XYZ file of C-alpha atoms in Angstrom:
786
model
C 23.341 4.378 47.529
C 21.736 7.772 46.880
C 22.967 11.231 47.776
C 23.831 11.802 51.425
C 21.733 14.423 53.207
C 23.341 17.780 53.971
C 23.118 18.565 57.673
C 22.747 22.223 58.620
C 25.125 21.758 61.573
C 27.825 20.749 59.112
C 27.665 24.228 57.624
C 29.449 25.502 60.745
C 32.096 22.763 60.642
C 32.504 22.952 56.856
C 34.460 19.726 56.902
C 36.066 18.173 53.776
C 33.417 15.438 53.833
C 30.694 18.108 53.943
C 32.230 19.732 50.872
C 32.316 16.347 49.086
C 28.616 15.897 49.769
C 27.887 19.395 48.397
C 29.876 18.634 45.225
C 27.882 15.398 44.752
C 24.598 17.335 44.978
C 25.907 19.952 42.554
C 26.958 17.278 40.053
C 23.488 15.720 40.163
C 21.834 19.078 39.564
C 24.124 19.723 36.590
C 23.287 16.273 35.158
C 19.560 17.013 35.567
C 20.001 20.371 33.871
C 21.724 18.828 30.836
C 19.103 16.093 30.612
C 16.188 18.555 30.652
C 17.947 20.735 28.085
C 18.349 17.744 25.761
C 14.772 16.650 26.418
C 13.416 20.077 25.465
C 15.426 19.922 22.242
C 14.040 16.452 21.447
C 10.528 17.647 22.276
C 10.811 20.518 19.828
C 12.095 18.110 17.176
C 9.116 15.871 17.929
C 6.738 18.778 17.386
C 8.464 19.682 14.108
C 8.293 16.045 12.943
C 4.620 15.864 13.947
C 3.882 18.982 11.927
C 5.785 17.553 8.941
C 3.858 14.293 9.223
C 0.598 16.203 9.486
C 1.456 18.243 6.390
C 2.305 15.064 4.457
C -0.924 13.397 5.610
C -2.959 16.429 4.576
C -1.290 16.500 1.166
C -2.044 12.787 0.792
C -5.671 13.423 1.796
C -5.883 16.289 -0.692
C -4.620 14.020 -3.479
C -7.204 11.383 -2.572
C -10.006 13.940 -2.580
C -9.133 15.315 -6.007
C -8.953 11.965 -7.818
C -12.064 10.540 -9.484
C -12.519 7.190 -11.185
C -13.837 7.158 -14.715
C -16.128 4.344 -15.766
C -16.811 2.572 -19.047
C -20.333 2.843 -20.397
C -23.195 5.179 -19.589
C -23.774 4.421 -15.907
C -22.204 3.056 -12.735
C -23.520 0.519 -10.278
C -24.179 1.567 -6.691
C -21.078 -0.417 -5.712
C -18.943 1.574 -8.153
C -20.399 4.870 -6.915
C -19.547 3.924 -3.331
C -16.013 2.952 -4.372
C -15.662 6.252 -6.250
C -16.825 8.186 -3.184
C -14.545 6.161 -0.896
C -11.492 8.257 -1.777
C -13.268 11.352 -0.476
C -14.245 9.408 2.648
C -10.624 8.389 3.175
C -9.615 12.006 2.683
C -12.129 13.186 5.292
C -10.959 10.515 7.710
C -7.344 11.641 7.382
C -8.386 15.273 7.707
C -10.212 14.571 10.969
C -7.248 12.573 12.231
C -4.834 15.389 11.432
C -7.013 17.887 13.275
C -6.553 15.757 16.386
C -2.823 15.498 15.708
C -2.549 19.297 15.562
C -4.274 19.505 18.922
C -1.757 16.998 20.289
C 1.176 18.999 18.885
C -0.107 22.157 20.568
C -0.572 20.280 23.836
C 3.067 19.074 23.720
C 4.217 22.675 23.635
C 1.914 23.804 26.425
C 2.111 20.787 28.713
C 5.736 19.640 28.278
C 8.074 22.146 26.659
C 7.015 25.309 28.490
C 6.842 23.745 32.011
C 10.284 22.140 31.576
C 11.768 25.398 30.320
C 10.230 27.199 33.274
C 11.613 24.652 35.766
C 15.050 24.801 34.210
C 15.110 28.580 34.188
C 13.510 29.383 37.554
C 14.644 26.452 39.721
C 17.871 25.096 38.285
C 18.926 28.609 37.290
C 18.334 29.822 40.862
C 20.577 27.036 42.204
C 23.338 28.125 39.873
C 23.069 31.691 41.169
C 23.174 30.455 44.773
C 26.286 28.399 43.972
C 28.061 31.452 42.599
C 27.277 33.389 45.773
C 28.357 30.471 47.955
C 31.675 30.052 46.130
C 32.315 33.798 46.258
C 31.551 34.000 49.963
C 33.712 30.935 50.681
C 36.659 32.602 48.951
C 36.053 35.844 50.829
C 35.643 34.164 54.229
C 38.753 31.998 54.109
C 40.887 34.743 52.548
C 39.946 37.072 55.378
C 40.729 34.384 57.960
C 44.164 33.800 56.416
C 44.850 37.521 56.439
C 43.518 37.932 59.970
C 45.716 35.182 61.380
C 48.843 36.877 60.048
C 48.221 39.998 62.168
C 50.980 40.695 64.696
C 50.108 40.308 68.325
C 51.895 43.601 68.981
C 49.094 45.518 67.253
C 46.968 47.761 69.382
C 44.085 46.087 71.124
C 41.559 48.333 69.393
C 42.910 47.359 66.019
C 42.866 43.673 66.906
C 39.343 43.919 68.301
C 38.136 45.626 65.113
C 39.782 42.886 62.988
C 38.187 40.176 65.171
C 34.763 41.802 64.765
C 35.146 41.987 60.979
C 36.126 38.321 60.772
C 33.208 37.306 62.962
C 30.742 39.238 60.859
C 32.134 37.699 57.667
C 31.963 34.197 59.191
C 28.332 34.735 60.268
C 27.369 35.915 56.799
C 29.141 32.872 55.306
C 27.279 30.512 57.648
C 23.902 32.072 56.737
C 24.646 31.825 53.018
C 25.862 28.255 53.476
C 22.660 27.329 55.301
C 20.516 28.830 52.502
C 22.562 27.097 49.804
C 22.342 23.705 51.516
C 18.592 24.181 51.914
C 18.247 25.100 48.217
C 20.290 22.078 47.118
C 18.140 19.657 49.034
C 14.930 21.442 48.020
C 15.733 21.201 44.320
C 16.548 17.494 44.611
C 13.076 16.886 46.029
C 11.216 19.402 43.803
C 12.479 17.941 40.517
C 10.631 14.702 41.214
C 7.236 16.318 40.612
C 8.210 19.474 38.703
C 9.769 17.275 36.006
C 7.490 14.234 36.011
C 4.177 16.116 36.094
C 4.691 17.676 32.596
C 5.658 14.228 31.328
C 2.382 12.858 32.668
C 0.457 15.634 30.887
C 2.363 14.908 27.694
C 1.459 11.239 27.734
C -2.116 12.081 28.619
C -2.316 14.281 25.528
C -0.720 11.588 23.387
C -3.127 8.941 24.683
C -6.021 11.332 24.071
C -4.904 11.592 20.435
C -4.752 7.820 20.088
C -8.137 7.531 21.772
C -9.583 10.028 19.295
C -8.074 7.946 16.501
C -9.733 4.881 18.019
C -13.080 6.694 18.104
C -12.647 7.764 14.484
C -11.822 4.166 13.641
C -15.038 3.005 15.317
C -17.010 5.597 13.334
C -15.237 4.432 10.183
C -15.775 0.730 10.881
C -19.374 0.612 9.626
C -18.441 2.384 6.409
C -15.421 0.101 6.028
C -17.592 -3.018 6.221
C -19.986 -1.632 3.594
C -17.086 -0.673 1.357
C -15.571 -4.152 1.631
C -18.888 -5.561 0.373
C -18.904 -3.007 -2.467
C -15.360 -3.972 -3.432
C -16.120 -7.695 -3.312
C -19.256 -7.246 -5.428
C -17.331 -5.179 -7.956
C -14.518 -7.744 -8.049
C -17.019 -10.546 -8.648
C -18.658 -8.616 -11.482
C -15.243 -7.823 -12.926
C -14.351 -11.519 -13.072
C -17.569 -12.297 -14.929
C -17.133 -9.345 -17.287
C -13.483 -10.171 -17.959
C -14.295 -13.723 -19.060
C -16.980 -12.419 -21.413
C -14.658 -9.764 -22.849
C -11.884 -12.318 -23.392
C -14.332 -14.635 -25.120
C -15.484 -11.849 -27.441
C -11.862 -10.844 -28.078
C -10.997 -14.401 -29.108
C -14.015 -14.550 -31.430
C -12.969 -11.318 -33.115
C -9.371 -12.515 -33.304
C -10.479 -15.660 -35.140
C -12.832 -13.903 -37.551
C -12.598 -10.100 -37.377
C -14.665 -9.546 -40.536
C -17.791 -10.899 -38.876
C -17.557 -8.514 -35.953
C -17.372 -5.115 -37.582
C -18.895 -2.307 -35.548
C -22.252 -1.018 -36.748
C -21.869 2.428 -38.281
C -23.862 5.120 -40.020
C -21.354 4.879 -42.869
C -21.551 2.335 -45.676
C -17.789 1.873 -45.533
C -14.984 3.472 -43.541
C -11.285 2.954 -42.917
C -7.811 4.202 -43.744
C -6.696 5.113 -47.269
C -3.486 6.695 -48.486
C -4.314 9.765 -50.552
C -1.936 10.980 -53.265
C -1.119 14.660 -52.921
C 0.440 16.069 -56.087
C 3.128 18.724 -55.843
C 4.908 20.909 -58.408
C 6.976 18.955 -60.962
C 10.374 19.027 -59.245
C 8.921 17.619 -56.009
C 6.768 14.797 -57.369
C 3.964 13.620 -55.115
C 3.430 12.343 -51.554
C 1.006 9.865 -50.023
C -0.772 10.913 -46.809
C -2.832 8.571 -44.663
C -6.467 9.631 -44.183
C -9.369 8.130 -42.298
C -12.148 8.006 -44.903
C -15.903 7.555 -44.461
C -18.566 7.152 -47.152
C -22.347 7.296 -46.814
C -23.890 5.695 -49.890
C -27.409 7.123 -49.516
C -26.138 10.720 -49.664
C -23.033 9.901 -51.776
C -21.087 11.873 -49.184
C -17.355 11.181 -48.846
C -15.365 12.470 -45.832
C -11.655 12.147 -45.153
C -9.478 13.323 -42.260
C -5.647 13.176 -42.267
C -4.340 11.219 -39.276
C -0.841 9.988 -38.526
C -0.413 7.503 -35.686
C 3.347 7.974 -35.442
C 3.145 11.709 -34.724
C 1.221 11.262 -31.498
C -2.131 10.848 -33.190
C -2.409 14.374 -34.528
C -5.715 15.017 -36.288
C -5.637 17.231 -39.351
C -8.320 19.298 -41.088
C -10.934 17.161 -42.762
C -12.452 17.428 -46.221
C -15.993 16.524 -47.308
C -17.336 16.242 -50.864
C -20.034 14.472 -52.843
C -18.870 11.535 -54.915
C -19.394 11.556 -58.668
C -17.685 8.294 -59.655
C -15.023 5.787 -58.694
C -12.564 4.057 -61.029
C -10.142 1.214 -60.428
C -6.497 1.986 -61.332
C -4.557 -0.678 -63.228
C -0.990 -1.453 -62.251
C 0.267 -0.384 -65.665
C -0.938 3.174 -65.000
C 0.634 3.581 -61.556
C 3.565 1.940 -59.796
C 1.612 1.324 -56.572
C -0.789 -1.523 -55.880
C -4.381 -1.431 -54.608
C -5.108 2.040 -56.047
C -8.323 3.572 -57.357
C -9.519 7.035 -58.339
C -12.453 8.936 -56.871
C -13.912 12.026 -58.485
C -15.805 14.752 -56.634
C -18.999 16.197 -58.103
C -17.731 19.773 -57.700
C -14.362 18.958 -59.296
C -15.145 17.069 -62.516
C -12.160 15.761 -64.437
C -9.803 16.043 -61.445
C -9.637 12.559 -59.935
C -8.169 11.885 -56.521
C -5.955 8.799 -56.383
C -6.137 6.724 -53.195
C -4.525 3.483 -52.092
C -6.100 0.765 -49.929
C -4.186 -1.496 -47.546
C -4.914 -4.657 -49.553
C -6.661 -5.962 -52.653
C -9.542 -7.203 -50.540
C -10.052 -3.778 -48.986
C -9.879 -2.134 -52.408
C -12.697 -4.419 -53.593
C -14.787 -3.441 -50.579
C -14.265 0.265 -51.265
C -15.013 -0.130 -54.978
C -18.221 -2.004 -54.226
C -19.400 0.598 -51.703
C -18.405 3.530 -53.927
C -20.102 2.094 -56.963
C -17.060 0.551 -58.639
C -17.246 -2.670 -60.635
C -14.826 -4.950 -58.865
C -15.014 -6.511 -55.407
C -17.418 -8.576 -53.403
C -19.579 -6.511 -51.135
C -18.936 -7.168 -47.462
C -21.541 -6.043 -44.973
C -20.170 -4.068 -42.042
C -22.568 -5.236 -39.382
C -22.259 -6.019 -35.759
C -22.194 -9.707 -34.913
C -25.582 -11.111 -34.044
C -25.638 -14.051 -31.715
C -27.146 -16.913 -33.689
C -30.228 -18.560 -32.319
C -29.814 -22.296 -32.247
C -32.361 -24.378 -34.020
C -33.994 -27.111 -31.978
C -32.391 -28.106 -28.688
C -33.637 -26.503 -25.449
C -37.156 -25.104 -25.565
C -39.685 -23.592 -23.179
C -41.945 -26.638 -23.345
C -43.171 -29.332 -20.985
C -39.818 -31.103 -21.159
C -38.021 -27.862 -20.298
C -40.136 -27.360 -17.178
C -39.494 -30.991 -16.217
C -35.718 -30.468 -16.537
C -35.913 -27.339 -14.416
C -37.986 -28.934 -11.656
C -35.864 -32.114 -11.578
C -32.630 -30.166 -11.221
C -34.037 -27.782 -8.596
C -35.493 -30.648 -6.570
C -32.165 -32.503 -6.628
C -30.233 -29.397 -5.565
C -32.583 -28.529 -2.711
C -32.661 -32.140 -1.511
C -28.962 -32.968 -1.730
C -26.873 -29.829 -1.918
C -28.612 -26.682 -0.679
C -25.766 -26.142 1.832
C -22.871 -26.979 -0.510
C -20.320 -24.192 -0.545
C -20.107 -22.355 -3.862
C -23.406 -23.816 -5.080
C -23.912 -22.848 -8.775
C -20.495 -21.191 -8.754
C -18.474 -24.398 -8.693
C -18.789 -25.976 -12.153
C -18.964 -29.647 -12.992
C -16.777 -31.669 -15.347
C -17.712 -30.625 -18.885
C -18.091 -34.156 -20.284
C -20.348 -35.227 -17.401
C -22.437 -32.073 -17.728
C -22.958 -32.645 -21.446
C -23.881 -36.295 -20.858
C -26.422 -35.383 -18.160
C -27.910 -32.608 -20.283
C -28.252 -34.967 -23.249
C -30.147 -37.421 -21.067
C -32.367 -34.668 -19.708
C -33.124 -33.371 -23.203
C -34.431 -36.814 -24.170
C -38.015 -37.178 -22.921
C -37.683 -40.937 -22.345
C -34.425 -40.900 -20.366
C -35.430 -37.691 -18.577
C -38.410 -39.400 -16.940
C -36.229 -42.318 -15.869
C -33.570 -40.134 -14.216
C -33.769 -39.935 -10.421
C -31.430 -37.063 -9.587
C -32.605 -36.750 -5.984
C -31.374 -40.177 -4.927
C -28.662 -40.865 -7.498
C -25.047 -40.756 -6.389
C -23.864 -40.950 -9.996
C -24.486 -37.264 -10.570
C -22.691 -34.742 -8.354
C -24.569 -31.630 -7.297
C -22.138 -29.418 -9.248
C -22.900 -31.491 -12.365
C -26.648 -30.937 -11.867
C -26.265 -27.173 -11.319
C -24.004 -26.841 -14.361
C -26.504 -28.792 -16.496
C -29.323 -26.484 -15.333
C -27.334 -23.391 -16.245
C -26.370 -24.929 -19.583
C -30.022 -25.664 -20.368
C -30.995 -22.046 -19.662
C -28.145 -20.776 -21.849
C -29.194 -23.151 -24.649
C -32.674 -21.636 -25.007
C -33.360 -19.950 -28.393
C -33.368 -16.645 -26.537
C -32.676 -15.797 -22.894
C -35.441 -16.354 -20.385
C -35.917 -12.601 -19.961
C -36.047 -12.157 -23.798
C -34.027 -10.052 -26.189
C -36.961 -7.682 -26.661
C -37.074 -6.596 -23.016
C -33.323 -6.811 -22.387
C -32.646 -3.073 -22.586
C -35.850 -2.282 -20.703
C -34.627 -4.410 -17.790
C -31.154 -2.841 -17.877
C -32.314 0.781 -17.846
C -33.900 0.898 -14.351
C -30.887 -0.929 -12.896
C -28.710 1.988 -13.993
C -30.625 4.707 -12.161
C -33.522 5.504 -9.915
C -34.206 4.878 -6.249
C -34.237 1.288 -4.917
C -38.036 1.388 -4.749
C -38.407 2.653 -8.310
C -36.062 -0.087 -9.552
C -38.165 -2.779 -7.902
C -41.367 -1.256 -9.301
C -39.921 -1.054 -12.808
C -38.697 -4.641 -12.838
C -41.989 -5.781 -11.255
C -43.816 -4.209 -14.186
C -41.430 -5.632 -16.785
C -41.608 -9.197 -15.447
C -45.346 -9.150 -16.057
C -44.633 -8.124 -19.668
C -42.757 -11.376 -20.284
C -44.453 -14.182 -22.217
C -46.411 -16.412 -19.859
C -44.078 -19.422 -20.144
C -41.002 -17.241 -19.615
C -42.549 -15.670 -16.541
C -43.605 -19.058 -15.140
C -40.145 -20.583 -15.555
C -38.490 -17.444 -14.184
C -40.802 -17.625 -11.152
C -39.798 -21.234 -10.423
C -36.095 -20.477 -10.827
C -36.058 -17.254 -8.783
C -38.023 -18.915 -5.968
C -35.322 -21.577 -5.872
C -32.534 -18.962 -5.909
C -34.243 -17.164 -3.027
C -34.102 -20.416 -1.082
C -30.408 -20.801 -1.983
C -29.637 -17.273 -0.735
C -31.473 -18.009 2.533
C -28.803 -20.658 3.193
C -25.918 -18.320 2.340
C -24.298 -18.762 5.750
C -23.648 -22.376 4.802
C -23.266 -22.256 1.001
C -21.703 -18.753 0.843
C -23.966 -17.898 -2.106
C -25.304 -14.468 -1.220
C -27.767 -12.601 -3.396
C -24.871 -10.708 -4.981
C -23.013 -13.937 -5.783
C -26.113 -15.465 -7.353
C -26.542 -12.292 -9.400
C -23.032 -12.721 -10.793
C -23.752 -16.347 -11.739
C -27.257 -15.951 -13.214
C -27.056 -12.436 -14.667
C -25.460 -13.593 -17.955
C -27.578 -16.772 -17.931
C -31.008 -15.145 -17.689
C -30.181 -12.019 -19.694
C -28.137 -11.720 -22.886
C -27.906 -8.891 -25.399
C -28.730 -9.831 -28.983
C -25.749 -7.808 -30.197
C -22.406 -9.013 -28.887
C -20.192 -5.968 -28.249
C -17.853 -4.717 -25.547
C -20.446 -2.062 -24.639
C -23.025 -4.814 -24.108
C -20.581 -6.774 -21.958
C -20.023 -3.666 -19.826
C -23.728 -3.914 -18.942
C -23.228 -7.356 -17.370
C -22.991 -5.756 -13.922
C -26.451 -4.245 -14.388
C -27.805 -7.630 -15.470
C -26.523 -8.930 -12.146
C -28.363 -6.154 -10.301
C -31.623 -7.075 -12.075
C -31.260 -10.680 -10.909
C -30.481 -9.477 -7.371
C -33.695 -7.439 -7.365
C -35.683 -10.463 -8.575
C -34.303 -12.654 -5.784
C -34.750 -10.102 -3.003
C -38.285 -9.181 -4.055
C -39.555 -12.525 -5.343
C -42.858 -12.502 -3.445
C -43.784 -8.983 -4.499
C -42.739 -9.375 -8.135
C -44.273 -12.790 -8.859
C -47.167 -12.949 -6.391
C -48.647 -9.475 -6.853
C -49.721 -7.514 -9.875
C -47.913 -4.281 -10.722
C -49.665 -1.004 -9.984
C -52.254 -0.310 -12.698
C -51.258 3.358 -12.672
C -47.595 2.476 -13.049
C -45.882 3.851 -16.192
C -44.914 1.745 -19.155
C -42.005 -0.689 -18.844
C -39.231 1.323 -20.359
C -39.760 4.253 -18.033
C -36.977 5.133 -15.688
C -36.965 6.725 -12.307
C -34.643 9.648 -12.695
C -32.270 10.149 -9.879
C -29.498 12.504 -8.941
C -26.074 12.124 -10.493
C -22.998 11.343 -8.449
C -22.226 13.475 -5.453
C -19.776 12.952 -2.607
C -21.595 11.503 0.416
C -21.569 13.530 3.611
C -20.693 12.074 6.977
C -23.193 12.931 9.664
C -21.925 14.721 12.747
C -23.677 12.065 14.777
C -21.499 9.034 15.412
C -21.890 6.082 13.130
C -24.682 7.572 10.989
C -24.529 8.682 7.392
C -27.136 10.891 5.778
C -28.042 11.986 2.283
C -30.325 14.567 0.779
C -33.928 13.444 0.686
C -35.479 12.540 -2.631
C -38.916 13.733 -3.735
C -41.892 11.369 -3.584
C -43.745 11.931 -6.784
C -43.214 10.062 -10.048
C -44.197 12.035 -13.108
C -44.083 10.057 -16.368
C -43.312 12.151 -19.450
C -43.518 10.960 -23.044
C -40.652 11.301 -25.462
C -40.627 10.857 -29.172
C -38.917 7.851 -30.703
C -35.205 8.436 -31.008
C -35.081 10.961 -28.147
C -33.966 8.487 -25.551
C -31.657 10.377 -23.196
C -28.817 8.572 -21.559
C -29.795 7.314 -18.141
C -28.790 9.587 -15.308
C -26.747 8.464 -12.379
C -27.873 8.016 -8.810
C -26.066 8.276 -5.517
C -28.266 6.185 -3.294
C -25.869 4.273 -1.034
C -26.432 0.694 -0.066
C -25.385 -1.411 2.850
C -26.985 -4.693 1.960
C -24.505 -7.459 2.493
C -25.928 -9.276 -0.485
C -26.696 -6.744 -3.176
C -27.197 -3.161 -4.169
C -30.909 -3.294 -4.681
C -31.807 -2.829 -0.992
C -31.923 0.581 0.728
C -29.266 1.213 3.334
C -30.335 0.329 6.875
C -28.229 3.169 8.165
C -30.609 5.664 6.598
C -33.802 4.051 7.814
C -35.477 3.283 11.092
C -38.577 1.407 12.079
C -40.618 4.004 10.253
C -38.122 4.918 7.592
C -35.822 7.941 7.434
C -36.963 11.407 8.441
C -37.027 14.634 6.514
C -35.809 18.050 7.701
C -39.106 18.635 9.523
C -38.934 15.290 11.325
C -41.708 13.671 9.304
C -41.004 10.150 8.082
C -39.959 9.685 4.471
C -40.987 7.008 2.044
C -38.498 4.372 0.887
C -37.509 6.498 -2.083
C -36.760 9.457 0.146
C -40.158 11.178 -0.171
C -42.804 11.774 2.497
C -44.957 8.945 3.808
C -48.717 9.250 3.919
C -51.360 10.116 1.378
C -49.071 12.212 -0.764
C -48.821 10.073 -3.850
C -49.385 11.583 -7.262
C -50.179 9.252 -10.141
C -50.737 9.688 -13.826
C -53.252 7.741 -15.900
C -51.875 4.670 -17.571
C -51.654 5.032 -21.322
C -49.670 3.500 -24.200
C -46.211 5.032 -24.472
C -43.337 4.653 -26.913
C -40.402 2.528 -25.750
C -38.236 5.513 -24.917
C -40.404 6.929 -22.122
C -38.455 7.872 -18.996
C -39.648 8.108 -15.400
C -38.826 11.339 -13.631
C -38.724 11.352 -9.868
C -40.283 14.771 -9.241
C -42.681 16.582 -6.919
C -46.095 17.457 -8.189
C -47.212 21.103 -8.044
C -49.732 20.208 -5.340
C -47.121 18.803 -3.024
C -44.645 21.509 -3.857
C -47.053 24.107 -2.522
C -48.046 22.145 0.563
C -44.486 21.189 1.456
C -42.513 24.400 1.213
C -40.777 23.872 4.518
C -40.540 20.145 4.188
C -38.456 17.807 2.118
C -36.905 19.442 -0.959
C -36.939 17.708 -4.294
C -33.864 15.814 -5.374
C -31.201 18.401 -6.239
C -29.400 16.201 -8.729
C -31.253 15.354 -11.943
C -30.201 15.072 -15.523
C -30.370 18.339 -17.452
C -32.884 16.645 -19.756
C -35.304 15.573 -17.026
C -34.909 18.836 -15.114
C -35.714 20.975 -18.123
C -38.887 18.954 -18.760
C -39.884 19.064 -15.120
C -39.181 22.772 -14.791
C -42.014 23.777 -17.068
C -44.458 21.719 -14.987
C -43.219 22.295 -11.453
C -41.114 25.424 -11.058
C -41.478 27.114 -14.470
C -37.712 27.403 -14.627
C -36.316 28.226 -18.080
C -33.750 25.851 -19.567
C -31.226 28.660 -19.913
C -30.740 31.151 -17.076
C -28.517 34.211 -17.480
C -27.859 36.993 -14.932
C -30.957 36.403 -12.812
C -31.723 36.584 -9.101
C -33.062 33.591 -7.202
C -34.462 32.879 -3.742
C -33.838 29.641 -1.809
C -37.037 27.685 -1.081
C -35.199 24.869 0.743
C -32.116 24.847 2.972
C -29.004 23.164 1.646
C -25.689 22.090 3.152
C -22.772 21.964 0.705
C -21.293 18.537 0.084
C -18.316 19.859 -1.904
C -16.148 22.951 -1.895
C -17.645 24.019 -5.226
C -21.200 24.111 -3.770
C -22.910 26.789 -1.676
C -24.585 26.265 1.699
C -27.691 28.352 2.376
C -30.883 28.682 4.408
C -34.470 29.216 3.243
C -34.933 32.736 1.911
C -31.317 33.322 0.858
C -31.061 35.607 -2.211
C -28.556 34.679 -4.938
C -27.092 37.219 -7.365
C -25.929 36.747 -10.962
C -27.573 33.323 -11.303
C -26.978 31.461 -14.550
C -27.173 27.942 -15.923
C -24.190 25.750 -15.049
C -22.482 23.335 -17.405
C -23.167 20.671 -14.777
C -26.652 19.244 -15.438
C -29.276 20.093 -12.813
C -27.273 22.916 -11.225
C -27.113 26.697 -11.393
C -24.184 28.974 -10.667
C -24.745 31.930 -8.388
C -23.194 34.314 -5.862
C -24.139 34.432 -2.168
C -22.407 36.745 0.324
C -19.573 37.345 -2.122
C -18.899 33.644 -2.711
C -19.688 32.010 -6.044
C -20.599 28.344 -6.375
C -23.089 25.707 -7.509
C -26.762 25.723 -6.436
C -29.212 22.809 -6.897
C -31.634 24.148 -9.505
C -34.748 22.769 -7.866
C -33.823 24.249 -4.459
C -34.419 27.818 -5.645
C -37.065 29.959 -7.310
C -36.032 32.526 -9.894
C -37.050 36.113 -9.185
């Protein structure tokens, strides 16, 4: 049963049961007061914990933002770039989440803590004050009554009447105060139901708003998450393929390390212990040096290096060799020694010690000594098998038979081409296929003797057994280069051109195979072999470097991308001729280096800086091949990285700052295509993705050129487009395009902004300048020097 109501009429009786009811109400109010006090304390602790959590989350986000993956080789795949940028995306996601958490923490203070404190102070505090008055008046009233009743009846009537009047007045005042107190007690019992619960409702509304904002952020993040999962899976698949190749090479080197020496500009190089003579009492010491000798120039270099001291590198010494003499064991108590004499120090030989007799012979041979068998320090060349698989009529028959069997019997088999057959069965089938007589008799389409995985493995084995890969050693690097950089469209165009440079039989067989792989990928929902998965399987099969090194194996992922492009663009590449005005095959489409992607303020959309339309092909001299530049074009293809992201395109392609549609490579659609006459070019020509002067003048307010280019390509382009010098020091510059910073080190600016103290940055393609007192990076081709 709840509290009994306090009747106003009972105030005049003031019975013991009335007083018990008052004490029950007072006890409930005191319990409520303690509860609210404790709740306010817990609320403040909650706010402090929320702020601590927010600070920890922000620190975690800051750590994510500052970390950057390094990669092996000279370029990253689009998948790797997206994975690299993902840490910044995670950081931004946490930052946005913590902004909402801060809003929630503020709302807890305003909607819960302050209203409860106000209720406790103004309402419960007022009841306490009323109780004090009531208790004081009770004491006064009943004390006066006790005193009044002790008056003698013999007192004068006037005195008694005055005493009676005083008691009556006191009793009336007590009754009024009692009535007010009873009213206040009952009022506070009813008021606390909404005065207390309403702030709690606001608190939970704020908390649910925070979780709803987190849900909305999660929805915005979901599209990026799905793309990133594809990037991670593609990278994992490529890693597995690369790891097996690296382990195979490692085992080959382990078995015969002498046949896999790294190619070097030096005739011989390695560690030697050099005798350093000291004054007579101290004898001599032997110090390990890394020595290098170039026979053509007779130049000998040596650098002291001690592994056990943390790899400290000492000061090197270089001299020209005069002669080399073998030391006999009877002239020195150490083995494997020989003397070398410098041309500028005749008669003062330097005694050195090799690690073994075999190494001493190698050094003596290279240095012009008389003993030792010369050992060539060359990189291992993959031997070309004699006979066996060939690009002949039989080879085409093998290919067509296998493809026909696969498409008839196993096009929907899960893991097609990825699941391998039993080695002995594969070898037996391949042997039968390689024999013209038995090949014609084989009926793979209707035979149950040969599993589909055996047929696919035999097909792959045949392609790997060719004297050289189907896409040739000669064009191997040319195919790899566009896969490392450029826009998706420029990659397709480059590979389109290169395919038509293949020998006719190679191109014909590649056409048949890629058409089949396109059909396989069209059934990927059943066989799970997406374009990316097929790229992993056939990249090393169709393309192989002639020189087997770890660096070459690191390019396997780009071989996979080339195969992905072939599959996705089969009709265009094999059924149409490349553009006659297209540059020579080893040209590259230069593209911006890595940059953190920006998240659009519009929900679910991601934008990037537009890329210029025009391709300007510049010639380089032999030997001046710059390293390919990186590119930050994101991809969302669920199969490969060679397709532009659908999130940045619409029915008419993406739009530029002025709303006009852009071409697939980020430039402007329409009749704004600059071409250069086709002419013979050396194999180190690079494509540069630049704007022509004509378009630059007609498009001042339109799409800016790509802000991120290699320093090499930008310096060449500058003289043609913007007349920018390669080195800029203490100049002023005016912005010709607007730019929004994608990193804290960059500057945001509008058209017409004037930069002070502009100079060349160490980061290729960027300038450093000051705008409104802030110094940062400026895209070089977004400004004009004054």
